[in-house]
Short mmCIF file of C-alpha atoms in Angstrom, two decimals:
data_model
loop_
_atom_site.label_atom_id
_atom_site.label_comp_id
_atom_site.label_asym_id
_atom_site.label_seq_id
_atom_site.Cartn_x
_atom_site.Cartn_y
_atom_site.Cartn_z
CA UNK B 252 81.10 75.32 110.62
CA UNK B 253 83.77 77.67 109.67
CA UNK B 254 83.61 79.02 106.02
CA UNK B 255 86.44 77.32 103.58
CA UNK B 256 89.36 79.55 102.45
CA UNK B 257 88.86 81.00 98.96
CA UNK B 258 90.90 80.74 96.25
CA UNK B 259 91.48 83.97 93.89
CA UNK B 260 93.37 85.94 91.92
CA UNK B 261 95.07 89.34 92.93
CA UNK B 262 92.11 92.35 92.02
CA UNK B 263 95.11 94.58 90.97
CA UNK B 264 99.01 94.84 91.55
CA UNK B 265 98.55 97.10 94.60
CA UNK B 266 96.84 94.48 96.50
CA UNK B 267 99.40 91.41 96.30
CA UNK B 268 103.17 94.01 97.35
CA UNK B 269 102.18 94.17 101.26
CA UNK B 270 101.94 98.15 101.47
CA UNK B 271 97.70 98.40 100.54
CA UNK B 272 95.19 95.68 99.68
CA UNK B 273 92.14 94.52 101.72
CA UNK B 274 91.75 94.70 105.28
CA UNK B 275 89.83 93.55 108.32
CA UNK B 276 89.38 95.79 111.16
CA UNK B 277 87.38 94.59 114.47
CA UNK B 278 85.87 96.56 116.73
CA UNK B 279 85.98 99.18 113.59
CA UNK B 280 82.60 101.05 115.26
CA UNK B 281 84.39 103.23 117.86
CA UNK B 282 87.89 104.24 119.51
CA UNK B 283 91.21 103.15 117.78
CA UNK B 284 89.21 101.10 115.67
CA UNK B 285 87.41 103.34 114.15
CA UNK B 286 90.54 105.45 113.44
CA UNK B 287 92.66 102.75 112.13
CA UNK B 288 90.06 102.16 109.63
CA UNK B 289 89.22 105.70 108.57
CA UNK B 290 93.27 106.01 108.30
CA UNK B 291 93.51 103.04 106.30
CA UNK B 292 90.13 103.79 104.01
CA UNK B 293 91.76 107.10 103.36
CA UNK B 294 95.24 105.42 101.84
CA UNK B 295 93.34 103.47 99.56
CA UNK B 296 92.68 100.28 101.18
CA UNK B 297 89.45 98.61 100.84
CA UNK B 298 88.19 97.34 104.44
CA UNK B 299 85.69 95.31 106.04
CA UNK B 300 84.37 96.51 109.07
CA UNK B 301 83.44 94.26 111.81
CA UNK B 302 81.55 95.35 115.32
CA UNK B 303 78.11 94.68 117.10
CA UNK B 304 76.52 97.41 115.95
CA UNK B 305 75.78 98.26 112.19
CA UNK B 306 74.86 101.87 112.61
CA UNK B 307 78.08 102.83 113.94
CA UNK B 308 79.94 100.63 111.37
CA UNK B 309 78.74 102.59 108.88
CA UNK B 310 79.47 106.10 110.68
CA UNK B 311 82.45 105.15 110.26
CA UNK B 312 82.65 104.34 106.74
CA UNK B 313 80.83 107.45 106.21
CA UNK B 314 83.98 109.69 107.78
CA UNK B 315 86.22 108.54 104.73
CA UNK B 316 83.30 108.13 101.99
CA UNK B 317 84.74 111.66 100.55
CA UNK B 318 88.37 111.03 100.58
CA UNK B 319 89.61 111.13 96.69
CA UNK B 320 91.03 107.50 95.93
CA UNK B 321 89.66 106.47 99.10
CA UNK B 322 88.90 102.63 99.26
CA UNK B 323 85.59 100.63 99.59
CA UNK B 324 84.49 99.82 102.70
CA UNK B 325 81.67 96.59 103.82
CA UNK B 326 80.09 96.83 107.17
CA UNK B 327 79.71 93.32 108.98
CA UNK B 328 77.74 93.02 112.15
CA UNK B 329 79.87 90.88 114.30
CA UNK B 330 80.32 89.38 117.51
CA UNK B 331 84.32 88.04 117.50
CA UNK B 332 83.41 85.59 120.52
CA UNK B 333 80.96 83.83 118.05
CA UNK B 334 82.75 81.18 115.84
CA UNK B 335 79.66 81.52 112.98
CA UNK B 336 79.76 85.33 113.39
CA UNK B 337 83.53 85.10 112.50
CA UNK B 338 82.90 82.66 109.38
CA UNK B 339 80.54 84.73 108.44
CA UNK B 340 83.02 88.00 108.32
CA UNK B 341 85.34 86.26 106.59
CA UNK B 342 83.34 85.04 103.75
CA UNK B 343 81.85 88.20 103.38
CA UNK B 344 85.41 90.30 103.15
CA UNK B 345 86.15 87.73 100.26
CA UNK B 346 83.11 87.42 98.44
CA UNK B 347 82.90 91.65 98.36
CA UNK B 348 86.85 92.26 97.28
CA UNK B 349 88.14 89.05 96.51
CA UNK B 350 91.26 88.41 99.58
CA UNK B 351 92.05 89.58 102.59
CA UNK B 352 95.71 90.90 102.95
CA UNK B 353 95.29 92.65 106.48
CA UNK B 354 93.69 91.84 110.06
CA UNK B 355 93.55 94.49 112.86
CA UNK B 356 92.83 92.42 115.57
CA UNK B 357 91.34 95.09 117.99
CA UNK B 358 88.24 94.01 119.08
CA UNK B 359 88.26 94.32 122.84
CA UNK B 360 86.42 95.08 126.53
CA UNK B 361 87.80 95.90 129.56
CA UNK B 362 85.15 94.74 132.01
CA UNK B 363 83.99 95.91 134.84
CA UNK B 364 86.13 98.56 136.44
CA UNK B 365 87.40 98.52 139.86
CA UNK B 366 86.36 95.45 141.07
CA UNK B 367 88.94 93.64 143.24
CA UNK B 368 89.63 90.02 141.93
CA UNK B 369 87.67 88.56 144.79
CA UNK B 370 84.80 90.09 143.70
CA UNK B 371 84.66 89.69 140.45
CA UNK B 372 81.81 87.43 139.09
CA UNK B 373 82.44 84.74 136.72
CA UNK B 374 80.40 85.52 134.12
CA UNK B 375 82.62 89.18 134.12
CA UNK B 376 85.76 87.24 133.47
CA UNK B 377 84.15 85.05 131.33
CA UNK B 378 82.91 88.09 128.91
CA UNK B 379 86.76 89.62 128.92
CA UNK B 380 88.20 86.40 127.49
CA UNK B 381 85.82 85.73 125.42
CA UNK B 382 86.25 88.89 124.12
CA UNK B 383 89.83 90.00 124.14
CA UNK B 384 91.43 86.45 123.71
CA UNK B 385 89.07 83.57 122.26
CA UNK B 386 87.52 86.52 119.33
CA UNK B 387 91.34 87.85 119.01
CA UNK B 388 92.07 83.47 118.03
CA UNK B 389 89.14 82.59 116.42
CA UNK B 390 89.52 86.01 113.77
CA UNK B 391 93.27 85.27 113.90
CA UNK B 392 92.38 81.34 112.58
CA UNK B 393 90.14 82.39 110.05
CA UNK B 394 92.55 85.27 108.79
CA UNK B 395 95.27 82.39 108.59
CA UNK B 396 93.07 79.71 107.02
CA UNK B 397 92.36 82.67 103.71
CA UNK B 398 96.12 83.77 103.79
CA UNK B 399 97.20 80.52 103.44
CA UNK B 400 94.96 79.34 100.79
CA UNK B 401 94.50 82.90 98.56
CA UNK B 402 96.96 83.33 95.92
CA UNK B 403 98.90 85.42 95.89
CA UNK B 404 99.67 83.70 99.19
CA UNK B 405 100.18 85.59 102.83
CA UNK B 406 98.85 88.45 104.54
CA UNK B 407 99.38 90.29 107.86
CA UNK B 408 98.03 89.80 111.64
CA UNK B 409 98.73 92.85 114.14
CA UNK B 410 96.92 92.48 117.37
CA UNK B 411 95.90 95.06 119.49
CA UNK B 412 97.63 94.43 122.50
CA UNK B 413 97.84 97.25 125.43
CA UNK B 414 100.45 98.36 127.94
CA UNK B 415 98.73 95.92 130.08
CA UNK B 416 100.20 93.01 128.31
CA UNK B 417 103.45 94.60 130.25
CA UNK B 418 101.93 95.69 133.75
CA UNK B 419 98.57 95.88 134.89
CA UNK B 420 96.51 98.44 136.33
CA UNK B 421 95.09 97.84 140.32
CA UNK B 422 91.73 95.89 139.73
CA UNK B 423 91.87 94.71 135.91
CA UNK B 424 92.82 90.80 136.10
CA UNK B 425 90.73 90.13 133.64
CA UNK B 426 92.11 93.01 131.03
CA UNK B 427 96.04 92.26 132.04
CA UNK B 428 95.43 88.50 131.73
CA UNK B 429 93.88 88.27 128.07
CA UNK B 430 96.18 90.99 126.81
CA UNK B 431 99.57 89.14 128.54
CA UNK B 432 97.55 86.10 126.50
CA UNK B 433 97.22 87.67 123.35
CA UNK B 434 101.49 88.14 123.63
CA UNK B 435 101.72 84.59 123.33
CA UNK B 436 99.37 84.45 120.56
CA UNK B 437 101.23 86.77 118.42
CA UNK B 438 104.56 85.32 118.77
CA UNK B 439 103.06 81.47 117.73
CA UNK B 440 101.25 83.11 115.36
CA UNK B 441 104.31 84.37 114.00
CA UNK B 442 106.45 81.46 114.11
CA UNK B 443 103.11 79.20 112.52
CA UNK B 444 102.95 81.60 109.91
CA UNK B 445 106.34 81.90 108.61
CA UNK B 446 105.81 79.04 106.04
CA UNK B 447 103.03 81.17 104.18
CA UNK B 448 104.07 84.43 104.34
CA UNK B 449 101.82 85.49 107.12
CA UNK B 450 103.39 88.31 109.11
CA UNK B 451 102.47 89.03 112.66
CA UNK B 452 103.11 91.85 114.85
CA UNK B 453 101.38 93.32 117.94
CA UNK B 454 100.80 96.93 118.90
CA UNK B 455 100.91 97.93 122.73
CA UNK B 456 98.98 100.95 123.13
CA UNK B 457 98.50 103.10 126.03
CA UNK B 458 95.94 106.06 126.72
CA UNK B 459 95.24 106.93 123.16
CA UNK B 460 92.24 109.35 123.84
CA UNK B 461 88.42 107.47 122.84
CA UNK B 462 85.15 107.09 124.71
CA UNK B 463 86.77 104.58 126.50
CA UNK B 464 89.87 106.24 127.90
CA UNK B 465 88.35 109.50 128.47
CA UNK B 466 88.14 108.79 132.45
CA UNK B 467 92.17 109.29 131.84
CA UNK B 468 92.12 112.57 132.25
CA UNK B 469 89.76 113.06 135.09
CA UNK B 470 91.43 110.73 137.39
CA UNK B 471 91.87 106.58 137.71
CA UNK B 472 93.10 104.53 140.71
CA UNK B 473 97.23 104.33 140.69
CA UNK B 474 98.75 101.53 141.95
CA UNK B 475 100.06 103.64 145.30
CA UNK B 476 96.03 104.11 145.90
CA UNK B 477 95.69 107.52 144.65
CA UNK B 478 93.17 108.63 142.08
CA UNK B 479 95.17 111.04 139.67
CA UNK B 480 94.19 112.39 135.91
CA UNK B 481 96.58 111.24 133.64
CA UNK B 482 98.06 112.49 129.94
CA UNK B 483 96.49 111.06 126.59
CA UNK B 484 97.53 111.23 123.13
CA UNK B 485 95.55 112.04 119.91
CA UNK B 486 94.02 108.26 118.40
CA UNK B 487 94.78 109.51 114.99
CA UNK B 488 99.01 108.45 116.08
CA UNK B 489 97.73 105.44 116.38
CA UNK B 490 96.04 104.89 113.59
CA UNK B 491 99.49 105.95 111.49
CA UNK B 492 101.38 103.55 113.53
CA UNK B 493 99.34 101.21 112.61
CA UNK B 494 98.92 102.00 108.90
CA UNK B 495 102.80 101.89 108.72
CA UNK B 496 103.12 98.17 110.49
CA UNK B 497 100.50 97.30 107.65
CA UNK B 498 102.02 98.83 104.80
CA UNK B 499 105.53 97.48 105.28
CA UNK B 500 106.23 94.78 102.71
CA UNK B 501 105.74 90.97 104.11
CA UNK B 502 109.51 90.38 104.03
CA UNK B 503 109.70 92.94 107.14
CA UNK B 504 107.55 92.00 110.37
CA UNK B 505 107.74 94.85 113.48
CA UNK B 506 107.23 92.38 115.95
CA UNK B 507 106.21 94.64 118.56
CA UNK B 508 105.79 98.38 118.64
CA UNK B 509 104.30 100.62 121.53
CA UNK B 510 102.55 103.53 121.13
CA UNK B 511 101.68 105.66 124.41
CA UNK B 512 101.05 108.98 125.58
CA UNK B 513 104.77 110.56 126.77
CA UNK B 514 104.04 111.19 130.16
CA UNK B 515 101.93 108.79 131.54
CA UNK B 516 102.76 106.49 134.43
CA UNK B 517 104.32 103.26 132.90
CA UNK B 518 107.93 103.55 132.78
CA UNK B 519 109.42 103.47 136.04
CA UNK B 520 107.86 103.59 138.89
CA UNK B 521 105.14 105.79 138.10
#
């Protein structure tokens, strides 16, 4: 059963103008997550941090714990593809700081790599949307059911979307498919949320350098059937990009933004 929307009061001023507040970051343990949250923790915001694994959670609360006016951070053990994992963020972000203003939508898998589509099992594909698009909704529907309610009313949604909600790589149906999915979600998001002040945006982000990227730049399959290493770009511009979609005041909305290293093969035709 999905935990009911609380009520409250602003903590301070700084929390109810759209630039800082409270946050929710998936997949906060590792990669981009990890960085939006440190970035965020560092500007002040206070920001719940949702992943599988505690330990790392808190490794990553622990890389802004020393930043002067940083903000207060609560690591939640969660699985985004699990409904009463999702409740159970939620009413933990508001019963530590009282709303939530912000959700970074970012938790994500790729799958198995290089597996041509007639050979990839079920239970593969299965794992990527429940993942990437049914943890993306069901976070997305709890965010909206507290924004809504919470007064002052509204909040923000950005999704972590990819290049691959543009063009897909050889061998990642799975990936291209939930992230060309979570397009739609943002933009009915968006319109759904207009009402009650809930912004929603998307980010489209391509070969910011993490654990998971870091085959980049030793080679991956190209679409002409060539393995080639290919450039990256430091996670931390990320993180500011993101910061600055979150900070803007809910009577602005950037839609879409993409954020990807200069030279890598996307524009064009490689």
């Amino acid at each position: 059963m999905a935990a009911p929307p609380v009520r409250c009061g602003a903590m301070n001023p700084k929390e109810t103008d759209g630039r800082t507040g409270i946050a929710v970051v998936t997949g906060a343990g590792s990669g981009i997550g990890r960085a939006v949250a440190v970035e965020l923790l560092r500007a002040g915001w206070s920001v719940a941090l949702a992943g599988r694994r505690k330990e790392t959670l808190e490794e990553t609360a622990a890389l802004a714990a020393r930043e002067p006016g940083g903000g207060g951070s609560l690591a939640v053990r969660t699985d985004v593809s699990r409904p009463q994992d999702v409740s159970g963020l939620f009413a933990a972000a508001v019963g530590r700081f009282g709303r939530v203003d912000l959700l970074f939508n970012n938790a994500g898998t790729s799958g198995p790599g290089g597996v041509p589509v007639e050979e990839l099992p079920y239970e593969a594909w299965r794992h990527v949307v429940d993942t990437n698009l049914n943890g993306a909704f069901l976070c997305a529907q709890a965010a909206y059911r507290q924004m809504k309610e919470q007064d002052p009313r509204g909040g923000r949604i950005i999704n972590n979307g990819s290049v691959s909600a543009h063009t897909p790589r050889p061998h990642s149906v799975a990936y291209t498919a939930t992230k060309h999915a979570l397009t739609g979600l943002t933009k009915s998001l968006s319109l759904d949320g207009r009402p009650y002040r809930i912004a929603v945006g998307q980010i489209d982000i391509g070969n910011a350098a993490t654990d998971m990227t870091r085959r980049m730049e030793t080679g991956v399959l190209q679409a002409n059937g060539q393995t080639v290493p290919e450039p990256v770009m430091d996670v931390a511009d990320v993180a500011r990009t993101v910061r600055h979609m979150a900070e803007l005041p809910l009577e602005a909305n950037m839609q879409f933004a993409t954020v990807l290293a200069t030279a890598m093969p996307y524009a064009g035709r490689g």
